Coordinates of N, CA and C in Angstrom, one line a residue:
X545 N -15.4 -18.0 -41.0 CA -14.1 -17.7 -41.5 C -13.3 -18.9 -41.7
X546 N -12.5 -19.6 -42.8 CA -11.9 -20.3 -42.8 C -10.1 -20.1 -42.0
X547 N -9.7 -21.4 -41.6 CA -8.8 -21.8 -40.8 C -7.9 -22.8 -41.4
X548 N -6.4 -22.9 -41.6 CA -6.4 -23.7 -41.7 C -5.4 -24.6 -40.6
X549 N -5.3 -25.6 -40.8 CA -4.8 -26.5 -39.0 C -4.1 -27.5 -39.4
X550 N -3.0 -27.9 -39.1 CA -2.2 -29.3 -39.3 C -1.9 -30.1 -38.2
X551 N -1.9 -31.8 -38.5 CA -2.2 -32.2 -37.2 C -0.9 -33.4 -37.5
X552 N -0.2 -33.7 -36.1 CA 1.0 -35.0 -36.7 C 0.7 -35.9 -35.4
X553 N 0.8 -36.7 -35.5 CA 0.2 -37.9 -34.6 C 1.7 -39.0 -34.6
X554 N 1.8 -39.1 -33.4 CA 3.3 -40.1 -33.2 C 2.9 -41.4 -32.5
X555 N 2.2 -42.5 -32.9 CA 1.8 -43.5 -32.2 C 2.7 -44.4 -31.0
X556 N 3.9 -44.1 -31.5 CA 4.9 -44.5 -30.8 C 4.5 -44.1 -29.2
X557 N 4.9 -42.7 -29.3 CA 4.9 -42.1 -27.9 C 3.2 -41.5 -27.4
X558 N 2.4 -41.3 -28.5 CA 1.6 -40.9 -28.1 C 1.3 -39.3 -28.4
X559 N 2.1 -38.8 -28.8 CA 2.7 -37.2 -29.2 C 1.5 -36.3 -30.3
X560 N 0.7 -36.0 -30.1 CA -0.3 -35.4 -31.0 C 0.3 -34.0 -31.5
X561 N 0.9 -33.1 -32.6 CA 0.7 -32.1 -32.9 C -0.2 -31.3 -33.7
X562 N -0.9 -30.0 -32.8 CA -1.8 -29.5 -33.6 C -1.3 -27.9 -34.2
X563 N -1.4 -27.6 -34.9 CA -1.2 -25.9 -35.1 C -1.4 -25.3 -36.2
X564 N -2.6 -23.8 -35.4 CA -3.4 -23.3 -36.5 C -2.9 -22.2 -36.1
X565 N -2.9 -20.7 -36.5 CA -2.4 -19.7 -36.1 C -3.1 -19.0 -35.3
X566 N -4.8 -19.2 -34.8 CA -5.2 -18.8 -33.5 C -5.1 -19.9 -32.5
X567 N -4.3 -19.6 -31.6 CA -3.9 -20.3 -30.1 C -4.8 -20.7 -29.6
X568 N -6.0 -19.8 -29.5 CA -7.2 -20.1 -28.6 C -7.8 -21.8 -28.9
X569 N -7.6 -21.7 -30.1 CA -8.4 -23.1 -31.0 C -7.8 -24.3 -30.8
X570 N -6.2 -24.4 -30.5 CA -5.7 -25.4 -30.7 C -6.0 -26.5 -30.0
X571 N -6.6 -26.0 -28.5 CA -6.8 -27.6 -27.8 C -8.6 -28.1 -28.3
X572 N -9.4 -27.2 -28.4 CA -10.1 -27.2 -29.5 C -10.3 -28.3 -30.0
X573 N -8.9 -28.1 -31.5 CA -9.1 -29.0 -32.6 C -8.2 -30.0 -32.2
X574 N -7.2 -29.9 -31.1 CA -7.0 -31.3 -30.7 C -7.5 -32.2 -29.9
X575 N -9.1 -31.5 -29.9 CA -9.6 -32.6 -29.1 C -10.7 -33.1 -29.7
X576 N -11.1 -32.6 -31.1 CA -11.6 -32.9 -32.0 C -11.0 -34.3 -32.5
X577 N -9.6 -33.8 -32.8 CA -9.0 -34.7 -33.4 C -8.5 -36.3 -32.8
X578 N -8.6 -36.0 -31.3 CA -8.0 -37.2 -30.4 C -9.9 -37.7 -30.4
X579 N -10.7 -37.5 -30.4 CA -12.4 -38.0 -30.6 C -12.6 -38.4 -31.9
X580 N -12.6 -37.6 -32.9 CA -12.8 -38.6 -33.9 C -11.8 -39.1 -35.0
X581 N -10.5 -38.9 -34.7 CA -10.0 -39.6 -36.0 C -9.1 -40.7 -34.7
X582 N -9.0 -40.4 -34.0 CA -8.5 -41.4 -33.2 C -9.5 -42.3 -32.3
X583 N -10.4 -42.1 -32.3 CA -11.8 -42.6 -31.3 C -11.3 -42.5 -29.9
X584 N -10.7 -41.9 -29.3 CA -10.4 -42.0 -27.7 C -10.8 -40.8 -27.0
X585 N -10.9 -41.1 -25.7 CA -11.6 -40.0 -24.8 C -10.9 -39.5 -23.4
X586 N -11.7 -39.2 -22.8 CA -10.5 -38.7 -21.2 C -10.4 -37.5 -21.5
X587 N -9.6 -36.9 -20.2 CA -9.1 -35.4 -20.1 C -8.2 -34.4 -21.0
X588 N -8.6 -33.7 -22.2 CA -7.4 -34.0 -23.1 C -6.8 -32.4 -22.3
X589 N -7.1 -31.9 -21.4 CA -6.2 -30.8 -20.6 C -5.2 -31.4 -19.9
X590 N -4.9 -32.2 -19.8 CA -4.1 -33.4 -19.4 C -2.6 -33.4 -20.0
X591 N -3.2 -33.2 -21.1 CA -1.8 -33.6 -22.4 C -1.2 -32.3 -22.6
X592 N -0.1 -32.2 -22.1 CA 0.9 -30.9 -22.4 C 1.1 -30.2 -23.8
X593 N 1.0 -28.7 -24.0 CA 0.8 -27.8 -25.2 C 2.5 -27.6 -25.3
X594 N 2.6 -27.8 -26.7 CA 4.2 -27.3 -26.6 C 4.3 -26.4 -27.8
X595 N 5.0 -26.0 -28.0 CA 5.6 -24.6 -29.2 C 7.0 -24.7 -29.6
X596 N 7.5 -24.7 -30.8 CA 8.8 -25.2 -31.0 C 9.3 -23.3 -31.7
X597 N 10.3 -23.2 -31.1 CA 10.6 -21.7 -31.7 C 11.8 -21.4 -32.0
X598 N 12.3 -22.0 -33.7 CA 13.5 -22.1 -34.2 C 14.8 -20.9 -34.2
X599 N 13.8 -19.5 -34.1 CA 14.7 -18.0 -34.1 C 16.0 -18.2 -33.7
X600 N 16.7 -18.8 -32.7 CA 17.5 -18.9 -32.0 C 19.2 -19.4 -32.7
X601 N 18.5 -20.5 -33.8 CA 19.3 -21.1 -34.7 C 19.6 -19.9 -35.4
X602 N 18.9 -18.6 -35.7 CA 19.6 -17.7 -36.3 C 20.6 -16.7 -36.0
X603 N 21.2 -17.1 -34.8 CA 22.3 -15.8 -33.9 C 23.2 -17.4 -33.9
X604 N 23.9 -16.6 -33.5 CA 25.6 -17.0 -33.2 C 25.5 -17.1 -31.8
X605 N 24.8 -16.9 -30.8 CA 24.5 -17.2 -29.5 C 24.0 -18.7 -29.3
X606 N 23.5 -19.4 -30.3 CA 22.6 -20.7 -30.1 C 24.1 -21.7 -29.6
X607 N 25.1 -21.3 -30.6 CA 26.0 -22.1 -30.3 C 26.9 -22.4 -29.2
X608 N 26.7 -21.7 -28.6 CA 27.4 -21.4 -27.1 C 26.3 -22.0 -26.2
X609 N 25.1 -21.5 -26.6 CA 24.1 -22.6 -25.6 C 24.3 -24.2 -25.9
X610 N 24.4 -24.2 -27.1 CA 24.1 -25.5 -26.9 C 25.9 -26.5 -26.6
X611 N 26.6 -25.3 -26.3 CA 28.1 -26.0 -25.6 C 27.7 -25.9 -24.1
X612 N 27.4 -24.8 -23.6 CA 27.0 -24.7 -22.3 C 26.0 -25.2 -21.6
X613 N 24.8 -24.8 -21.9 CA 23.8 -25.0 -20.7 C 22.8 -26.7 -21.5
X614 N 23.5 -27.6 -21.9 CA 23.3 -29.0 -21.6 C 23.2 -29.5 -20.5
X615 N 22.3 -30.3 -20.3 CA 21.5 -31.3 -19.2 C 22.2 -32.2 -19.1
X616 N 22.1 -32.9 -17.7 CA 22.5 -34.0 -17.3 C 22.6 -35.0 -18.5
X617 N 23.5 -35.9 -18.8 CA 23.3 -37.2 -19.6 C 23.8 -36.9 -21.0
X618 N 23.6 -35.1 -21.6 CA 23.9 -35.2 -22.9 C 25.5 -34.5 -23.0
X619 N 26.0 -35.4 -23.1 CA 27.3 -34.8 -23.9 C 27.8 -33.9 -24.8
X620 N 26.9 -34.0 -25.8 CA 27.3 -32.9 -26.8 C 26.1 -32.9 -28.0
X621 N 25.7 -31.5 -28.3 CA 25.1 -31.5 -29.4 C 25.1 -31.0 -30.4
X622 N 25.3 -31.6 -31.9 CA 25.6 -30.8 -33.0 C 24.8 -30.9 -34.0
X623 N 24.8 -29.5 -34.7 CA 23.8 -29.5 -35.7 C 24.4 -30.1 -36.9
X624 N 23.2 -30.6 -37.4 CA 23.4 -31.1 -38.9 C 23.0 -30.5 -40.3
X625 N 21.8 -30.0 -39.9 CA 21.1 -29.0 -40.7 C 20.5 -28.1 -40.5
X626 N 20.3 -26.9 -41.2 CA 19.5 -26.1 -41.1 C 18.9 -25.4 -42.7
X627 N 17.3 -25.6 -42.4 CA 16.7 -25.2 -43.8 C 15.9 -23.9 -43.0
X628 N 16.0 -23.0 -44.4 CA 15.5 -21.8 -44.2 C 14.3 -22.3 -45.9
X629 N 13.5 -21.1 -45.8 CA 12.4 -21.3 -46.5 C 12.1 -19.7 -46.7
X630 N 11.4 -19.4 -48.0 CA 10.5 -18.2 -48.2 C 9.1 -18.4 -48.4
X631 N 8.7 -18.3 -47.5 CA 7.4 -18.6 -47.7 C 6.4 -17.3 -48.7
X632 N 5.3 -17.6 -49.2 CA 4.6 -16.8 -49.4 C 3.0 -17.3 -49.6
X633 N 2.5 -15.8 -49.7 CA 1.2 -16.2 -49.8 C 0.6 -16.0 -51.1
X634 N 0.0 -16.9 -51.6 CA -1.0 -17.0 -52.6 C -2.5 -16.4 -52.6
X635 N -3.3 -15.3 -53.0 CA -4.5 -14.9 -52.9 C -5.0 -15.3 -54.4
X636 N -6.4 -16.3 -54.1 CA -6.9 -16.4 -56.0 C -7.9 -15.7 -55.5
X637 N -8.5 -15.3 -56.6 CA -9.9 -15.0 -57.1 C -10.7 -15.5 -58.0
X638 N -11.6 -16.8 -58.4 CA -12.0 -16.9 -59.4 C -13.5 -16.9 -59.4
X639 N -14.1 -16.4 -60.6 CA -15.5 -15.7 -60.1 C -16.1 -16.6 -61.1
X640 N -17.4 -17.1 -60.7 CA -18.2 -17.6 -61.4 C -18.3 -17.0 -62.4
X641 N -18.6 -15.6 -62.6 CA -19.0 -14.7 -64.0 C -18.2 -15.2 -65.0
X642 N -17.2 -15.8 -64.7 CA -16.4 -16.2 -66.4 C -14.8 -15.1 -66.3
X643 N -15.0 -14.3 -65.2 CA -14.0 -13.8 -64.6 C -12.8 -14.0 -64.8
X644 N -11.4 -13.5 -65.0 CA -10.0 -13.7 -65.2 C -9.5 -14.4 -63.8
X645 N -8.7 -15.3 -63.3 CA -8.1 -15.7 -62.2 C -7.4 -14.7 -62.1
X646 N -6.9 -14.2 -61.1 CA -6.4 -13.5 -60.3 C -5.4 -13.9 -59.4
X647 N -4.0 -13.2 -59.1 CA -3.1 -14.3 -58.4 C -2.3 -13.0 -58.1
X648 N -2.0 -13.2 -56.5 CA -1.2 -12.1 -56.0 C -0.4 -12.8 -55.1
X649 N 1.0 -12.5 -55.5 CA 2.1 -13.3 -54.6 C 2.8 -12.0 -53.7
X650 N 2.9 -12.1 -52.6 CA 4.1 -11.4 -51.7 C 5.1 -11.7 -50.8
X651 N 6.3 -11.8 -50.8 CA 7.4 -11.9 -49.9 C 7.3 -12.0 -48.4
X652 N 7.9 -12.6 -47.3 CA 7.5 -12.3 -46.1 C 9.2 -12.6 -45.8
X653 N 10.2 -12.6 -46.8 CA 11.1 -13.0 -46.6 C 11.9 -14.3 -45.5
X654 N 13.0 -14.4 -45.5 CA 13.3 -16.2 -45.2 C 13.1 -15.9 -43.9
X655 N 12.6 -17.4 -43.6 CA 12.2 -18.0 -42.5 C 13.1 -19.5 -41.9
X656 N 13.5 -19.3 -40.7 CA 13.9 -21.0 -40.4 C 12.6 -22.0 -40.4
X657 N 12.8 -23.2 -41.2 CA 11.5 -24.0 -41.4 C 12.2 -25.2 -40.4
X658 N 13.3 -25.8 -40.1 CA 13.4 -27.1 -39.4 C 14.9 -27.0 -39.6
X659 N 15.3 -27.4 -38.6 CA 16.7 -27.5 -37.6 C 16.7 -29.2 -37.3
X660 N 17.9 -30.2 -37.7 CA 17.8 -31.3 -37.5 C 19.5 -30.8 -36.4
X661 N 19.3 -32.0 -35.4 CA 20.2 -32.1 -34.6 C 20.9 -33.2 -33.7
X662 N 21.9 -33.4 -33.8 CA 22.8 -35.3 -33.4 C 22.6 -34.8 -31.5
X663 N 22.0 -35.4 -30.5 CA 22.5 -35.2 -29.4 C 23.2 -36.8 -28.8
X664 N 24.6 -36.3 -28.2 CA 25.4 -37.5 -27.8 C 25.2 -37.8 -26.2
X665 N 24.0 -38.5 -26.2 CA 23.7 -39.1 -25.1 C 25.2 -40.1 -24.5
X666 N 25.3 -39.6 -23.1 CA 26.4 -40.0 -22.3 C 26.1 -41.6 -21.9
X667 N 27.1 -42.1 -21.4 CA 27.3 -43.8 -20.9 C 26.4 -43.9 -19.9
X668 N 25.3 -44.5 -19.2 CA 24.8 -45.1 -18.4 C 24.9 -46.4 -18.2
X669 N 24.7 -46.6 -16.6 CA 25.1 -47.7 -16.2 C 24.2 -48.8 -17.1
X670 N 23.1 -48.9 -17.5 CA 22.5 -49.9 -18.3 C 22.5 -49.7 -19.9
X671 N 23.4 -48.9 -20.2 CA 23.2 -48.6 -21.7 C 24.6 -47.7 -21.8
X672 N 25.2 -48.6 -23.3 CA 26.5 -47.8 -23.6 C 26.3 -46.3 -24.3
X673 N 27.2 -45.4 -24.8 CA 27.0 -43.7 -25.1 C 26.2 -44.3 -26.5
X674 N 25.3 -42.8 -26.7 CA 24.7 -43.5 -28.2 C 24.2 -42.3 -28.6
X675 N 24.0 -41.8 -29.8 CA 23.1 -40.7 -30.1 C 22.1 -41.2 -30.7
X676 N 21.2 -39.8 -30.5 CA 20.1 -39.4 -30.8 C 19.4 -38.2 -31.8
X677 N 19.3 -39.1 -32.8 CA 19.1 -37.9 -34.0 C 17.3 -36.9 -33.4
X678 N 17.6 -35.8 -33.7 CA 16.4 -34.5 -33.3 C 15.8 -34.4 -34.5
X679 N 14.6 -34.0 -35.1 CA 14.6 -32.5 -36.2 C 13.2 -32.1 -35.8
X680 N 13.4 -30.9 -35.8 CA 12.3 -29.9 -35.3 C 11.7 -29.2 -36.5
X681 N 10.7 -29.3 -36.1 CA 9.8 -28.4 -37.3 C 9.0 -27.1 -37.2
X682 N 9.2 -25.8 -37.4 CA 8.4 -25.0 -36.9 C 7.3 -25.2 -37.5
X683 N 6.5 -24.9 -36.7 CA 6.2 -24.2 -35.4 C 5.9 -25.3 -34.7
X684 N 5.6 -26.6 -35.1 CA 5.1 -27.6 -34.3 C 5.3 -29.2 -34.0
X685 N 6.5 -29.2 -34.8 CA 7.1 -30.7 -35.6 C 8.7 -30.7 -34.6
X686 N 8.2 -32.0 -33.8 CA 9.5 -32.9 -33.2 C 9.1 -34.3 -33.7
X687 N 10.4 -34.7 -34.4 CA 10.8 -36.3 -34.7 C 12.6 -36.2 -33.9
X688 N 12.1 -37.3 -33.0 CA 13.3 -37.8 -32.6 C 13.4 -39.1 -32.8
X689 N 15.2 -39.9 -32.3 CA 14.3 -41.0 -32.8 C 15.0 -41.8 -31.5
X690 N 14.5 -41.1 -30.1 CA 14.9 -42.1 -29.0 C 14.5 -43.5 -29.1
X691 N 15.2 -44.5 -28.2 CA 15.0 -45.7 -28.0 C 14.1 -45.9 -26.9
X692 N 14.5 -44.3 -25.8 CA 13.6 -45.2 -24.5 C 13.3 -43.9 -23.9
X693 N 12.0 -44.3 -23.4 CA 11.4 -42.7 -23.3 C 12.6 -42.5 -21.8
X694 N 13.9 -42.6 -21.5 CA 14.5 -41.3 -20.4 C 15.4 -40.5 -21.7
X695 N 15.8 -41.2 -22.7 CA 15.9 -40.8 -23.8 C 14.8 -39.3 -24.3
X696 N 14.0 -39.5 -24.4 CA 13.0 -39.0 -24.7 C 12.9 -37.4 -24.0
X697 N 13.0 -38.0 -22.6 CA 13.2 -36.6 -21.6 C 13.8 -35.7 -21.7
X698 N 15.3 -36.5 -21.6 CA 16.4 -36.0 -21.9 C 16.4 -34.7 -23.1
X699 N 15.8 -35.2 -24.2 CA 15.6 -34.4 -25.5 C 14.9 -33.3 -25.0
X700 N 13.7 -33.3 -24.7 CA 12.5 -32.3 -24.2 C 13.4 -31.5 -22.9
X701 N 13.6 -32.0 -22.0 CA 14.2 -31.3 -20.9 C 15.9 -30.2 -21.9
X702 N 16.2 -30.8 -22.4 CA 17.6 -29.9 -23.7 C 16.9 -29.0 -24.7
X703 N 15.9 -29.5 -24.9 CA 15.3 -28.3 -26.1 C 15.0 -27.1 -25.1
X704 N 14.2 -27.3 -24.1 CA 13.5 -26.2 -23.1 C 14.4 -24.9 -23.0
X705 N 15.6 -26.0 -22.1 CA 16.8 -25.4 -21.7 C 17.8 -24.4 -22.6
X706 N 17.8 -24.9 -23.8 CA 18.4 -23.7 -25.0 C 17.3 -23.1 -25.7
X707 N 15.8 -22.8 -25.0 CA 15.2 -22.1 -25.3 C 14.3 -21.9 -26.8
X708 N 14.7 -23.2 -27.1 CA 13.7 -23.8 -28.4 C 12.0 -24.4 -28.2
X709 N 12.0 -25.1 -26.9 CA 10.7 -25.5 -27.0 C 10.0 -24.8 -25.1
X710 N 8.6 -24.8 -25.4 CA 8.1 -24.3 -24.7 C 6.5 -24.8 -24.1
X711 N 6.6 -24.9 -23.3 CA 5.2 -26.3 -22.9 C 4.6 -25.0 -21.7
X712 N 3.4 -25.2 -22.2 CA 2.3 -24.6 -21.3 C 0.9 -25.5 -21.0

């Protein structure tokens, strides 16, 4: 059966994203992927599964979370963007016989595709207030652009908490 799988690699942090639409496969092909396109080895059960799950951006409730139930250190978070998308699916057919192509398009109606987001990291004693730009990508896509991985946390521990990201 064909599969198809996309993979985002963050060398900075180390951050591998994999995501095909059967679960079962994903650590799988991410360990496929950390062996041969990366050549490295070790425990890859090791490395935390995450899920990014944008739904939330669609109610009028996201915004009260993300006034209220903020983590230590972040001051305030505001959205900047939000893209929706219609996805659809393409089915061809083309037959060796000499056969007509074939092309059947269907609706699945709009979808949230990626949420970018400003969080205003608070004053600390070694570092003045500063933000931190987000953007999430469903199903599998975080680019932030911390400076220092408590930075970093900070973001992951705030996504959790308003119920966008999910690590198993």
């Amino acid at each position: 059966a064909a599969m198809s799988a996309s993979f985002s690699w963050e060398p900075d942090t180390g951050a591998l994203g994999v995501f095909c639409e059967d679960r079962e496969v994903r650590l799988d092909l991410a360990t496929v992927f950390r062996d041969v396109v990366l050549a490295c080895d070790g425990a890859i059960s090791d490395m935390p599964m995450r899920e990014f799950d944008l739904f939330g951006f669609s109610t009028p409730e996201m915004l009260k979370r993300l006034e209220r139930d903020r983590v230590a250190g972040v001051e305030k978070i505001s959205i900047l963007q939000i893209k929706v998308a219609r996805p659809f699916e393409q089915q061809t057919t083309d037959e060796a016989n000499g056969r007509d192509l074939v092309q059947h398009f269907s609706s699945t109606g709009y979808a949230l595709a990626q949420v970018k987001l400003v969080f205003r990291m608070a004053k600390q004693p070694h570092r003045k207030a500063h933000n931190v730009a987000v953007q999430i990508t469903s199903p599998n896509g975080l680019n932030d652009k911390s400076k220092t991985e408590d930075d970093r946390k900070r973001v992951l521990e705030q996504l959790v908490r308003i119920g966008v990201l999910r690590e198993f």
